[in-house]
Coordinates of C-alpha atoms in Angstrom, one line a residue:
M1 CA -29.4 5.2 -42.5
S2 CA -27.0 3.1 -44.6
H3 CA -25.3 0.1 -43.1
P4 CA -21.8 1.6 -43.3
T5 CA -23.0 4.7 -41.3
R6 CA -24.6 2.5 -38.6
T7 CA -21.3 0.5 -38.4
A8 CA -19.2 3.6 -38.1
R9 CA -21.4 4.9 -35.3
A10 CA -21.3 1.6 -33.5
V11 CA -17.5 1.6 -33.7
R12 CA -17.4 5.1 -32.3
L13 CA -19.7 4.2 -29.4
L14 CA -17.7 1.1 -28.6
S15 CA -14.5 3.3 -28.5
L16 CA -16.1 5.7 -26.1
L17 CA -17.3 2.9 -23.9
L18 CA -13.8 1.4 -23.8
C19 CA -12.3 4.8 -22.9
A20 CA -14.9 5.2 -20.1
V21 CA -14.0 1.8 -18.7
T22 CA -10.3 2.5 -18.9
L23 CA -10.7 5.8 -17.1
T24 CA -12.9 4.3 -14.4
T25 CA -10.5 1.6 -13.6
S26 CA -7.1 3.3 -14.1
C27 CA -7.4 7.0 -13.1
P28 CA -5.4 7.9 -10.0
L29 CA -7.5 8.8 -7.0
P30 CA -6.6 12.0 -5.1
A31 CA -3.9 11.7 -2.5
H32 CA -6.2 11.9 0.5
A33 CA -7.8 8.6 -0.7
F34 CA -4.6 6.8 0.3
D35 CA -4.0 8.5 3.6
E36 CA -7.0 6.9 5.3
D37 CA -6.3 4.0 7.6
L38 CA -7.5 1.0 5.8
Q39 CA -10.5 0.2 8.0
P40 CA -14.2 -0.4 7.6
S41 CA -15.9 2.7 6.3
S42 CA -18.5 3.0 9.1
S43 CA -15.7 4.1 11.5
R44 CA -15.1 7.2 9.3
S45 CA -18.8 8.0 8.5
T46 CA -19.7 10.6 11.1
P47 CA -18.1 13.5 12.9
K48 CA -18.6 11.7 16.2
A49 CA -16.8 8.7 14.8
K50 CA -13.9 10.9 13.8
V51 CA -13.5 12.2 17.3
N52 CA -13.1 8.6 18.6
A53 CA -11.1 7.5 15.5
S54 CA -7.9 6.5 17.4
Q55 CA -9.9 4.5 20.0
S56 CA -12.0 2.8 17.2
L57 CA -8.8 2.0 15.3
A58 CA -7.1 0.5 18.4
T59 CA -10.2 -1.6 19.0
L60 CA -10.2 -2.8 15.4
F61 CA -6.5 -3.8 15.6
T62 CA -7.2 -5.7 18.8
S63 CA -10.1 -7.6 17.1
R64 CA -8.1 -8.4 14.1
L65 CA -5.1 -9.6 16.0
A66 CA -7.3 -11.8 18.2
L67 CA -8.8 -13.3 15.0
Y68 CA -5.4 -13.9 13.4
Q69 CA -4.1 -15.6 16.5
S70 CA -7.2 -17.8 16.9
I71 CA -6.8 -19.0 13.3
E72 CA -3.1 -19.6 13.9
A73 CA -4.0 -21.9 16.8
L74 CA -6.3 -23.9 14.5
T75 CA -4.1 -24.1 11.4
G76 CA -0.5 -23.4 12.4
I77 CA -0.2 -20.5 10.0
P78 CA 1.6 -17.7 11.9
W79 CA -0.6 -14.7 12.6
Y80 CA 1.7 -12.3 11.0
R81 CA 1.4 -14.1 7.6
L82 CA -2.4 -14.0 7.9
A83 CA -2.2 -10.3 8.8
A84 CA 0.1 -9.7 5.8
I85 CA -2.3 -11.3 3.3
D86 CA -5.3 -9.6 4.9
Q87 CA -3.6 -6.2 4.6
Y88 CA -2.5 -6.8 1.0
E89 CA -6.1 -7.7 0.2
R90 CA -7.3 -4.5 1.9
T91 CA -4.9 -2.4 -0.3
L92 CA -6.3 -4.1 -3.4
T93 CA -9.8 -3.2 -2.4
V94 CA -8.7 0.5 -2.0
A95 CA -7.2 0.4 -5.5
H96 CA -10.2 -1.5 -7.0
P97 CA -13.3 -0.6 -4.9
K98 CA -15.9 -1.4 -7.5
D99 CA -14.5 -4.8 -8.5
R100 CA -14.0 -6.0 -4.9
K101 CA -17.1 -4.6 -3.2
H102 CA -18.1 -6.8 -0.2
A103 CA -20.0 -6.6 3.0
E104 CA -18.4 -4.6 5.8
R105 CA -16.2 -6.7 8.1
I106 CA -12.9 -6.5 10.0
T107 CA -11.0 -8.5 7.4
G108 CA -10.2 -7.3 3.9
I109 CA -10.1 -10.7 2.2
F110 CA -12.1 -10.9 -1.0
I111 CA -13.0 -14.2 -2.7
T112 CA -15.3 -14.4 -5.6
G113 CA -18.3 -16.7 -5.6
P114 CA -17.0 -19.2 -8.2
I115 CA -13.6 -19.5 -6.4
W116 CA -15.4 -19.9 -3.0
S117 CA -18.0 -22.4 -4.1
G118 CA -16.0 -24.1 -6.9
L119 CA -15.7 -23.2 -10.6
M120 CA -18.0 -26.0 -11.7
N121 CA -20.5 -25.5 -8.9
P122 CA -23.9 -24.5 -10.4
D123 CA -24.5 -22.5 -7.3
S124 CA -21.9 -19.7 -7.0
D125 CA -23.5 -18.7 -3.7
D126 CA -23.2 -22.1 -2.2
Q127 CA -22.6 -22.1 1.6
I128 CA -22.8 -25.9 2.2
P129 CA -19.2 -27.0 3.1
R130 CA -19.8 -30.6 1.8
S131 CA -21.0 -29.5 -1.7
I132 CA -18.3 -26.8 -1.9
E133 CA -15.7 -29.5 -1.2
I134 CA -17.1 -31.7 -3.9
F135 CA -16.6 -29.0 -6.4
S136 CA -13.1 -28.2 -5.1
G137 CA -14.1 -24.7 -3.8
L138 CA -12.0 -22.8 -1.4
G139 CA -14.8 -22.1 1.2
Q140 CA -14.8 -23.8 4.6
D141 CA -16.7 -23.4 7.8
G142 CA -14.3 -21.8 10.3
S143 CA -16.9 -20.5 12.8
G144 CA -18.4 -23.9 13.6
D145 CA -22.0 -22.9 12.6
G146 CA -22.1 -25.5 9.7
I147 CA -22.1 -22.7 7.0
A148 CA -19.3 -21.6 4.8
D149 CA -20.0 -17.9 4.4
R150 CA -17.6 -15.8 2.3
D151 CA -18.7 -12.7 4.2
N152 CA -17.9 -14.2 7.6
D153 CA -14.4 -13.2 8.9
R154 CA -13.6 -16.5 10.6
D155 CA -14.8 -18.6 7.6
L156 CA -12.7 -16.4 5.2
L157 CA -9.5 -16.5 7.2
F158 CA -9.8 -20.2 8.1
S159 CA -10.4 -21.1 4.4
L160 CA -7.4 -19.1 3.2
A161 CA -5.2 -20.4 6.0
S162 CA -6.2 -24.0 5.1
Y163 CA -5.2 -23.3 1.5
L164 CA -1.8 -21.9 2.5
G165 CA -1.2 -24.9 4.9
K166 CA -1.3 -27.3 2.0
Y167 CA 2.1 -26.0 0.8
G168 CA 3.9 -26.2 4.1
N169 CA 5.1 -23.7 6.7
T170 CA 8.6 -22.6 5.7
E171 CA 9.3 -19.1 4.3
D172 CA 9.9 -20.6 0.8
E173 CA 6.7 -22.7 1.0
F174 CA 4.7 -19.7 2.1
G175 CA 6.0 -17.8 -0.9
I176 CA 5.0 -20.6 -3.3
A177 CA 1.5 -20.7 -1.7
V178 CA 1.0 -17.0 -2.1
W179 CA 2.2 -17.2 -5.8
E180 CA -0.2 -20.1 -6.5
Y181 CA -3.0 -18.0 -4.9
Y182 CA -2.4 -14.8 -6.8
H183 CA -0.2 -15.9 -9.7
N184 CA 1.6 -12.6 -9.3
T185 CA 5.2 -12.1 -8.2
R186 CA 4.4 -8.6 -7.0
A187 CA 1.8 -10.0 -4.7
V188 CA 4.4 -12.4 -3.2
Q189 CA 6.9 -9.6 -2.6
R190 CA 4.3 -7.3 -1.0
V191 CA 2.9 -10.0 1.3
Q192 CA 6.4 -11.1 2.4
Q193 CA 7.3 -7.4 3.1
F194 CA 4.2 -6.9 5.2
A195 CA 4.8 -10.2 7.1
K196 CA 8.3 -9.1 7.9
L197 CA 7.0 -5.8 9.4
Y198 CA 4.3 -7.5 11.5
R199 CA 6.7 -10.2 12.7
T200 CA 9.4 -7.7 13.6
Y201 CA 7.1 -5.4 15.7
G202 CA 4.6 -8.0 16.9
K203 CA 1.7 -5.6 16.4
L204 CA -0.7 -4.2 13.7
D205 CA -0.5 -0.5 14.6
L206 CA 2.3 0.6 12.3
N207 CA 0.6 3.6 10.7
S208 CA 2.7 6.4 12.2
Q209 CA 4.0 8.9 9.7
A210 CA 6.8 11.5 9.8
F211 CA 7.8 14.5 7.6
P212 CA 10.8 13.6 5.4
L213 CA 13.0 16.5 6.7
P214 CA 13.6 17.6 10.3
L215 CA 11.2 20.4 11.2
S216 CA 14.1 22.2 12.9
S217 CA 15.9 22.5 9.5
I218 CA 15.5 25.3 7.0
Y219 CA 13.5 24.1 4.0
S220 CA 10.8 25.1 1.6
Y221 CA 8.4 23.3 -0.7
R222 CA 5.3 23.7 -2.8
S223 CA 3.2 21.4 -5.0
T224 CA 5.2 20.6 -8.1
W225 CA 3.6 17.3 -9.1
G226 CA 2.6 17.1 -12.7
S227 CA 4.9 20.0 -14.0
R228 CA 6.9 19.3 -17.1
R229 CA 10.5 18.0 -17.1
S230 CA 12.7 17.8 -20.2
W231 CA 15.9 16.0 -19.2
G232 CA 16.0 12.6 -20.8
G233 CA 12.8 13.3 -22.7
Y234 CA 9.6 15.3 -21.9
R235 CA 7.7 13.8 -18.9
I236 CA 5.8 15.0 -15.9
H237 CA 7.3 15.6 -12.5
E238 CA 6.2 12.7 -10.3
G239 CA 6.8 14.2 -6.9
T240 CA 7.3 17.3 -4.7
D241 CA 10.7 19.1 -4.4
L242 CA 11.7 20.1 -0.9
F243 CA 14.6 22.6 -1.1
A244 CA 17.1 22.4 1.7
G245 CA 20.9 22.7 2.2
Y246 CA 23.4 20.0 1.5
G247 CA 23.6 17.4 4.2
V248 CA 20.2 18.0 5.8
P249 CA 19.0 14.6 7.0
V250 CA 16.4 12.8 4.9
R251 CA 14.0 10.7 7.0
S252 CA 11.7 7.8 6.4
T253 CA 8.1 8.9 6.4
C254 CA 6.8 5.5 7.5
Y255 CA 7.3 2.1 8.8
G256 CA 8.4 0.2 5.7
V257 CA 10.9 -2.1 4.0
V258 CA 13.7 -0.7 1.8
E259 CA 12.9 -1.9 -1.7
M260 CA 15.4 -0.1 -3.7
K261 CA 18.7 1.7 -3.1
G262 CA 21.4 3.0 -5.4
W263 CA 21.9 5.2 -8.5
N264 CA 19.3 6.2 -11.0
P265 CA 20.2 8.5 -14.0
F266 CA 17.2 10.7 -13.3
G267 CA 17.1 10.6 -9.5
G268 CA 20.8 10.2 -8.7
W269 CA 21.4 8.5 -5.4
R270 CA 17.9 7.4 -4.4
I271 CA 16.2 5.1 -2.0
G272 CA 12.7 3.5 -2.2
I273 CA 10.6 2.3 0.7
R274 CA 7.4 0.3 0.7
D275 CA 4.8 0.8 3.5
L276 CA 1.9 -1.3 4.8
N277 CA -0.6 0.7 2.7
N278 CA 1.3 -0.6 -0.4
R279 CA 2.7 2.9 -1.2
Y280 CA 6.2 3.3 -2.5
H281 CA 8.0 6.3 -1.1
Y282 CA 10.8 7.5 -3.4
Y283 CA 13.6 9.8 -2.1
A284 CA 15.9 11.1 -4.8
H285 CA 18.9 13.4 -5.5
L286 CA 20.6 12.4 -2.2
S287 CA 24.2 13.3 -1.4
G288 CA 24.6 9.9 0.2
F289 CA 22.9 7.1 2.2
D290 CA 23.0 6.1 5.9
K291 CA 25.5 3.2 5.8
T292 CA 23.4 1.1 8.2
V293 CA 20.4 1.0 5.9
H294 CA 20.4 -1.7 3.3
K295 CA 18.0 -3.1 0.7
G296 CA 15.5 -5.4 2.5
D297 CA 15.9 -3.6 5.9
I298 CA 13.0 -2.3 7.9
V299 CA 12.9 1.5 8.7
T300 CA 10.8 3.5 11.1
P301 CA 9.1 6.9 10.8
G302 CA 11.7 9.6 11.3
Q303 CA 14.7 7.3 10.8
T304 CA 17.5 8.9 8.8
V305 CA 18.1 7.1 5.5
G306 CA 20.2 9.7 3.7
W307 CA 21.0 13.4 3.2
V308 CA 19.9 16.2 0.9
G309 CA 22.1 16.6 -2.2
S310 CA 22.0 17.4 -5.9
S311 CA 22.9 14.1 -7.5
G312 CA 21.4 12.8 -10.8
Y313 CA 20.8 13.8 -14.4
G314 CA 23.8 11.8 -15.6
K315 CA 26.1 8.9 -15.0
P316 CA 26.8 7.6 -11.4
G317 CA 28.4 10.4 -9.3
T318 CA 27.0 13.3 -11.3
Q319 CA 26.3 16.2 -8.9
G320 CA 25.4 19.9 -9.0
K321 CA 23.2 20.2 -12.1
F322 CA 20.5 21.9 -9.9
P323 CA 20.1 23.4 -6.4
P324 CA 20.2 20.9 -3.6
H325 CA 16.8 19.5 -2.7
L326 CA 14.9 16.3 -1.9
H327 CA 12.7 14.9 -4.6
Y328 CA 9.9 13.1 -2.7
G329 CA 7.5 10.9 -4.7
I330 CA 4.8 8.5 -3.7
Y331 CA 3.4 5.7 -5.8
R332 CA 0.4 3.4 -5.5
D333 CA 0.5 -0.3 -6.4
N334 CA -2.8 -1.5 -7.9
G335 CA -1.6 -5.1 -8.0
W336 CA 0.1 -5.0 -11.4
T337 CA 1.9 -1.6 -11.6
D338 CA 2.8 1.5 -9.7
W339 CA 1.6 5.0 -10.5
S340 CA 2.3 8.3 -8.9
F341 CA 0.0 10.7 -7.2
D342 CA 0.6 14.2 -5.7
P343 CA 2.3 13.8 -2.3
Y344 CA 1.9 17.5 -1.4
P345 CA -1.3 17.1 0.6
L346 CA 0.2 14.3 2.6
L347 CA 3.4 16.2 3.2
R348 CA 1.4 19.2 4.6
K349 CA -0.6 16.9 6.8
W350 CA 2.5 15.1 8.2
E351 CA 4.3 18.4 8.8
Q352 CA 1.3 19.9 10.7
T353 CA 0.7 16.7 12.7
E354 CA 4.4 16.4 13.7
R355 CA 4.6 20.1 14.5
K356 CA 1.5 19.9 16.7
A357 CA 2.9 16.8 18.5
L358 CA 6.2 18.6 19.2
K359 CA 4.3 21.6 20.5
T360 CA 2.3 19.4 22.9
E361 CA 5.4 17.6 24.0
N362 CA 7.2 20.9 24.7
E363 CA 4.2 22.2 26.7
K364 CA 4.1 19.1 28.8
G365 CA 7.9 19.4 29.5
T366 CA 7.4 23.1 30.5
S367 CA 4.5 22.3 32.8
S368 CA 6.3 19.5 34.6

């Protein structure tokens, strides 16, 4: 084989390898991958575990909160800030499971060996607090056993809290500390949003969901994600259209923070809400907004944020270019960018869950 031919084959093989790596790291996962409560996998591993899922999750939340509060007592870092970083770390692991693989534990914090032990430390698995300190590693002993173990929940959380504490304890200083840790402004925004939710409600169990339209209203929908759209240039449809009459209330599907509100040439009057699973919920073509809901506000599942309309496809105020409907999209943040995935399976699940809960409630009311 001639040298040019070998070179050409090597180039083709390298191209295929790069394509494979890109697909592995960037392809969207199916919607159901993001509807799981972000918890250790063992609690979802067997049918028996699924039966006791709510009890297991409640126990998990109790254990996490106790850990956050104990580290707060040691370091002065408020528990809700520790919870926010831990939750953000957990969402990163969901988005990058191969890159962030770690032993199963109740926290989601992931720290690489070199960062834990120190970049110049010849032993990237060093667990001796003194030598880690010499090499300016992040790892510390938070459990009191004389070992700095990056798979120990208390060691991890104490080490991270100690790092944050170096910058101070005000809101601005916390934001600076988070930026210095991640060097990513998106991470700062997400962590601050999560902290705001935890601080407001004083608990970790904020995973309730609601269908975006009242079940008592007349509506219809089917899976339309990925279909072609041509207005403004050919593109795919990044959501599900729920057809309903003008003025039907549009409800938040989650506990979240209002991240965006206003006009978009494609979506018309639209609102965007970020939840604790780092998903961005996008509601478009509204006829108007609830005036009490503002950017930066916290919303709850089932709370009205606007009303069904037909706005969009033009300059601000454009209406009526298509039948009234709610465009509902959902996007995943992988740490650097958002990408959409099909919300239809989640919508069906939320609709069925809410309908079942209403039926149970009505039956209880009738029996009493």
